[in-house]
Coordinates of C-alpha atoms in Angstrom, one line a residue:
M1 CA 103.9 130.3 84.6
T2 CA 104.8 131.7 88.0
A3 CA 108.2 132.9 89.2
P4 CA 110.3 130.4 91.1
V5 CA 108.2 130.7 94.3
A6 CA 108.8 127.3 96.0
Q7 CA 111.8 125.4 97.1
H8 CA 110.0 122.1 96.8
G9 CA 106.7 122.8 95.0
E10 CA 104.3 119.8 95.1
G11 CA 100.6 118.7 95.1
P12 CA 98.8 121.2 92.8
V13 CA 95.0 121.3 93.1
W14 CA 92.4 123.3 91.2
W15 CA 90.3 124.5 94.1
P16 CA 86.5 124.9 93.9
D17 CA 86.8 128.7 94.2
G18 CA 88.7 128.8 90.9
R19 CA 92.2 129.2 92.3
L20 CA 95.2 126.9 92.0
R21 CA 96.7 125.8 95.3
W22 CA 99.8 123.8 96.0
V23 CA 102.4 123.3 98.7
D24 CA 106.0 124.4 99.4
M25 CA 106.4 121.1 101.2
L26 CA 109.4 121.5 103.4
A27 CA 108.7 125.1 104.2
G28 CA 105.3 124.0 105.5
D29 CA 103.4 126.5 103.4
V30 CA 100.2 126.3 101.3
L31 CA 100.5 128.6 98.2
S32 CA 97.5 130.1 96.3
L33 CA 97.6 131.6 92.8
E34 CA 95.4 134.7 92.8
A35 CA 93.5 136.0 89.8
D36 CA 95.9 138.9 89.4
G37 CA 98.9 136.6 89.4
R38 CA 100.0 137.2 93.0
V39 CA 101.0 134.1 95.0
E40 CA 99.8 134.1 98.6
R41 CA 101.3 131.9 101.4
H42 CA 99.7 130.3 104.4
H43 CA 101.9 128.5 106.9
V44 CA 100.5 125.2 108.2
G45 CA 103.4 123.4 110.0
D46 CA 106.9 122.2 109.7
V47 CA 105.9 120.1 106.6
V48 CA 102.8 120.2 104.5
A49 CA 102.8 117.4 102.0
A50 CA 99.4 117.5 100.3
L51 CA 96.0 119.2 100.6
R52 CA 92.4 118.8 99.4
P53 CA 89.3 120.8 100.0
R54 CA 86.8 119.8 102.7
I55 CA 83.1 119.6 101.9
G56 CA 82.3 122.1 104.7
G57 CA 85.1 124.6 103.6
G58 CA 88.7 124.8 104.4
A59 CA 91.2 122.0 103.7
V60 CA 92.6 118.7 104.9
T61 CA 96.4 118.4 104.7
G62 CA 99.1 115.8 105.2
V63 CA 101.6 117.2 107.7
E64 CA 104.9 115.8 108.9
R65 CA 103.7 112.8 110.8
G66 CA 100.0 112.8 110.2
F67 CA 97.1 115.0 109.3
A68 CA 95.7 118.5 110.0
L69 CA 92.4 120.3 109.3
C70 CA 92.5 123.9 108.1
D71 CA 89.3 125.8 108.7
P72 CA 87.9 128.5 106.4
D73 CA 89.1 131.2 108.8
G74 CA 92.7 130.0 108.4
S75 CA 93.1 128.3 111.8
V76 CA 94.8 124.9 111.8
R77 CA 94.0 121.9 113.9
T78 CA 96.7 119.3 113.9
L79 CA 95.5 115.7 114.6
E80 CA 97.3 113.2 116.8
P81 CA 100.5 112.0 115.1
V82 CA 100.1 108.7 113.2
W83 CA 103.7 107.6 114.0
G84 CA 106.6 108.8 116.3
D85 CA 109.6 108.3 114.1
P86 CA 111.1 111.7 113.3
G87 CA 112.9 110.3 110.3
V88 CA 109.7 109.7 108.4
R89 CA 107.4 112.3 106.9
M90 CA 104.2 112.5 104.8
N91 CA 104.8 113.0 101.1
E92 CA 101.7 113.1 98.7
G93 CA 98.0 112.4 98.9
A94 CA 94.5 112.6 97.4
C95 CA 90.8 112.1 98.2
A96 CA 89.0 108.9 97.4
P97 CA 85.5 108.7 95.9
D98 CA 84.1 107.9 99.4
G99 CA 85.3 111.3 100.8
S100 CA 88.3 109.9 102.7
F101 CA 91.8 111.4 102.4
W102 CA 94.8 109.3 101.6
C103 CA 98.4 110.3 102.2
G104 CA 101.6 108.3 101.9
S105 CA 104.9 108.6 103.7
M106 CA 108.6 108.2 103.1
A107 CA 111.8 108.4 105.1
Y108 CA 113.8 111.7 104.9
D109 CA 116.8 109.6 103.7
A110 CA 114.5 107.6 101.3
G111 CA 115.3 104.4 103.1
P112 CA 113.7 101.4 101.4
G113 CA 110.4 100.1 102.9
R114 CA 110.1 102.7 105.6
G115 CA 107.0 104.4 104.2
A116 CA 103.4 103.5 104.1
L117 CA 100.0 104.7 102.7
Y118 CA 97.4 105.9 105.2
R119 CA 93.6 106.6 105.0
L120 CA 92.0 109.4 107.0
A121 CA 88.3 108.6 107.3
P122 CA 85.6 111.3 107.5
D123 CA 85.3 110.4 111.3
L124 CA 89.0 111.2 111.6
S125 CA 90.1 107.6 112.3
V126 CA 93.3 106.5 110.5
T127 CA 94.2 103.2 109.0
R128 CA 97.3 102.0 107.3
E129 CA 96.5 100.7 103.8
L130 CA 99.9 99.8 102.3
T131 CA 103.2 99.0 103.9
D132 CA 106.7 98.4 102.7
V133 CA 106.7 101.6 100.7
T134 CA 109.8 103.6 99.9
I135 CA 108.6 106.9 98.4
S136 CA 104.8 107.0 98.5
N137 CA 103.9 109.4 95.7
G138 CA 101.2 110.0 93.1
L139 CA 97.7 108.7 93.8
D140 CA 94.3 109.3 92.1
W141 CA 91.1 107.5 91.1
H142 CA 89.5 106.7 87.7
P143 CA 86.4 108.8 87.1
D144 CA 84.2 105.7 87.6
G145 CA 85.6 105.2 91.1
T146 CA 86.4 101.6 90.7
T147 CA 90.2 101.8 90.1
A148 CA 93.1 103.8 91.6
Y149 CA 96.6 104.6 90.2
Y150 CA 99.6 104.8 92.5
V151 CA 103.3 105.5 92.4
D152 CA 106.0 104.2 94.8
T153 CA 108.8 106.2 93.0
P154 CA 111.8 103.8 93.1
T155 CA 109.7 101.1 91.4
G156 CA 109.7 103.1 88.2
R157 CA 106.0 102.2 87.7
I158 CA 102.5 103.4 87.9
D159 CA 100.5 100.7 89.5
L160 CA 96.8 100.0 89.1
F161 CA 94.4 98.8 91.9
D162 CA 90.8 97.7 92.1
W163 CA 89.1 99.9 94.7
S164 CA 85.8 99.9 96.6
P165 CA 84.8 101.6 99.8
D166 CA 84.5 98.2 101.6
D167 CA 87.6 96.5 100.3
G168 CA 90.0 99.4 99.7
L169 CA 92.9 98.8 97.3
T170 CA 93.1 95.3 96.0
R171 CA 94.6 93.3 93.0
R172 CA 97.7 95.5 92.4
R173 CA 99.3 95.2 89.0
T174 CA 101.5 97.3 86.7
F175 CA 99.8 100.0 84.6
A176 CA 102.9 101.6 83.0
E177 CA 106.6 101.5 83.4
I178 CA 109.1 104.4 83.0
A179 CA 112.6 103.8 81.8
P180 CA 115.2 105.2 84.2
A181 CA 116.7 107.4 81.5
D182 CA 113.3 109.2 81.2
G183 CA 113.2 110.2 84.9
T184 CA 111.3 108.7 87.8
P185 CA 107.5 108.8 88.3
D186 CA 106.3 111.4 90.9
G187 CA 102.9 113.0 91.4
L188 CA 100.0 112.1 89.1
T189 CA 96.4 113.0 88.2
V190 CA 93.7 111.2 86.3
D191 CA 91.6 113.2 83.7
G192 CA 87.9 112.9 82.9
E193 CA 88.6 110.3 80.2
G194 CA 90.6 108.1 82.4
G195 CA 94.0 109.1 81.1
V196 CA 96.8 109.2 83.6
W197 CA 99.2 112.2 83.7
V198 CA 102.4 111.7 85.6
A199 CA 105.2 114.1 86.5
L200 CA 108.8 112.8 85.8
W201 CA 111.3 113.8 88.4
G202 CA 114.6 114.4 86.6
G203 CA 112.8 114.0 83.3
S204 CA 111.7 117.6 82.5
A205 CA 108.3 116.3 81.4
V206 CA 104.8 115.2 82.2
R207 CA 103.4 112.2 80.4
R208 CA 99.9 111.2 79.7
Y209 CA 99.1 107.5 79.4
A210 CA 95.8 106.4 77.8
P211 CA 93.4 104.3 79.8
D212 CA 94.9 101.1 78.2
G213 CA 98.4 102.1 79.4
R214 CA 99.7 103.4 76.0
L215 CA 101.9 106.6 76.1
D216 CA 100.0 109.1 74.0
E217 CA 101.3 112.6 75.0
V218 CA 104.4 114.3 76.4
V219 CA 104.4 117.8 77.8
T220 CA 107.9 119.2 78.1
V221 CA 108.7 121.3 81.2
A222 CA 111.6 123.8 81.3
A223 CA 112.9 122.5 84.7
R224 CA 114.3 119.1 85.5
Q225 CA 112.7 118.2 88.8
V226 CA 109.1 117.9 87.9
T227 CA 107.0 116.9 91.0
A228 CA 103.3 116.8 90.3
C229 CA 100.5 118.0 88.0
A230 CA 96.8 118.9 88.1
L231 CA 94.1 119.8 85.5
G232 CA 92.0 122.9 86.0
G233 CA 91.5 126.4 84.8
P234 CA 88.2 127.9 83.7
G235 CA 87.6 125.3 81.0
G236 CA 89.1 122.4 83.0
D237 CA 91.7 121.8 80.3
E238 CA 94.8 123.5 81.6
L239 CA 97.6 121.4 83.0
F240 CA 99.4 122.9 86.0
V241 CA 102.8 121.5 86.8
T242 CA 104.9 122.0 90.0
T243 CA 108.7 121.8 90.2
S244 CA 111.4 121.7 92.8
R245 CA 114.7 123.4 93.6
E246 CA 115.6 120.8 96.3
G247 CA 119.3 119.9 96.2
L248 CA 120.1 122.4 93.4
A249 CA 122.8 125.1 93.5
P250 CA 121.4 128.7 93.4
D251 CA 122.5 129.2 89.7
D252 CA 121.4 125.7 88.6
D253 CA 118.1 125.2 86.7
P254 CA 116.9 128.8 87.0
L255 CA 113.2 128.0 86.4
A256 CA 113.0 125.2 89.1
G257 CA 110.4 126.1 91.7
C258 CA 108.1 127.7 89.1
V259 CA 104.6 126.4 88.4
F260 CA 104.2 125.8 84.6
H261 CA 101.0 125.4 82.7
A262 CA 99.8 124.4 79.2
T263 CA 96.4 123.9 77.6
V264 CA 95.8 120.3 76.7
G265 CA 93.0 118.5 74.8
V266 CA 91.2 116.9 77.7
R267 CA 89.4 118.1 80.8
G268 CA 90.1 117.2 84.4
Q269 CA 87.8 115.7 86.9
A270 CA 86.1 117.8 89.5
V271 CA 88.3 117.8 92.6
R272 CA 87.2 115.3 95.2
R273 CA 86.6 116.7 98.7
F274 CA 87.3 115.4 102.2
A275 CA 84.0 114.6 104.0
G276 CA 85.3 115.2 107.5

């Protein structure tokens, strides 16, 4: 576990170089956990919502109103904004099996239906894939690449889509529902067996759902506002969990903002990389 190093920690990723990276979203910083336990920061912009490695090195990120490319030398190239409304920002994303990067948006005031889900293609063109979204959140693909799992937080659900490079996301249906008393679904990751791990904001936990949608594991977290999770570590079987201090008083929930970790019984998938 780290110290409380982020105000709004999000989007952990086990990087190909053997480090954990995640974001302090509203500070606009990418954080990296070094082998000696130090946490390093790299500023990207006003907001950095999510990141994934690029095949050629560096990273692709979701920034406040679109996307940016981070080169291996640390330089940042922000692409043209995808929208102009200053009341809407990016929130969470992931890479698809075809090497595209997907990131979803939400209104700062969480206004219903103001968000969307966008796809950044390797040629840097952008398409809007889902509309009428409120808080676009967790997204990941099954290891076989034919299905995707997605959270629009206020629905209280994890949804399942068929997916192909040609057709995108189709045939949306419910995979799992979370009772309001247990928290609301936030970021998620899919392990190498097709199990879905979801962070529960307000629920102090990460849940694993088996491929058939059954709840089969709960990892308790010593902070309430659990934002996202990733599998990694040297054996691929460590669960890393980000948390948030957003909206909390200084003396409330003292471990909020930490990254927690636990060893679990399954391995994660290799992180997918952006092909652009």
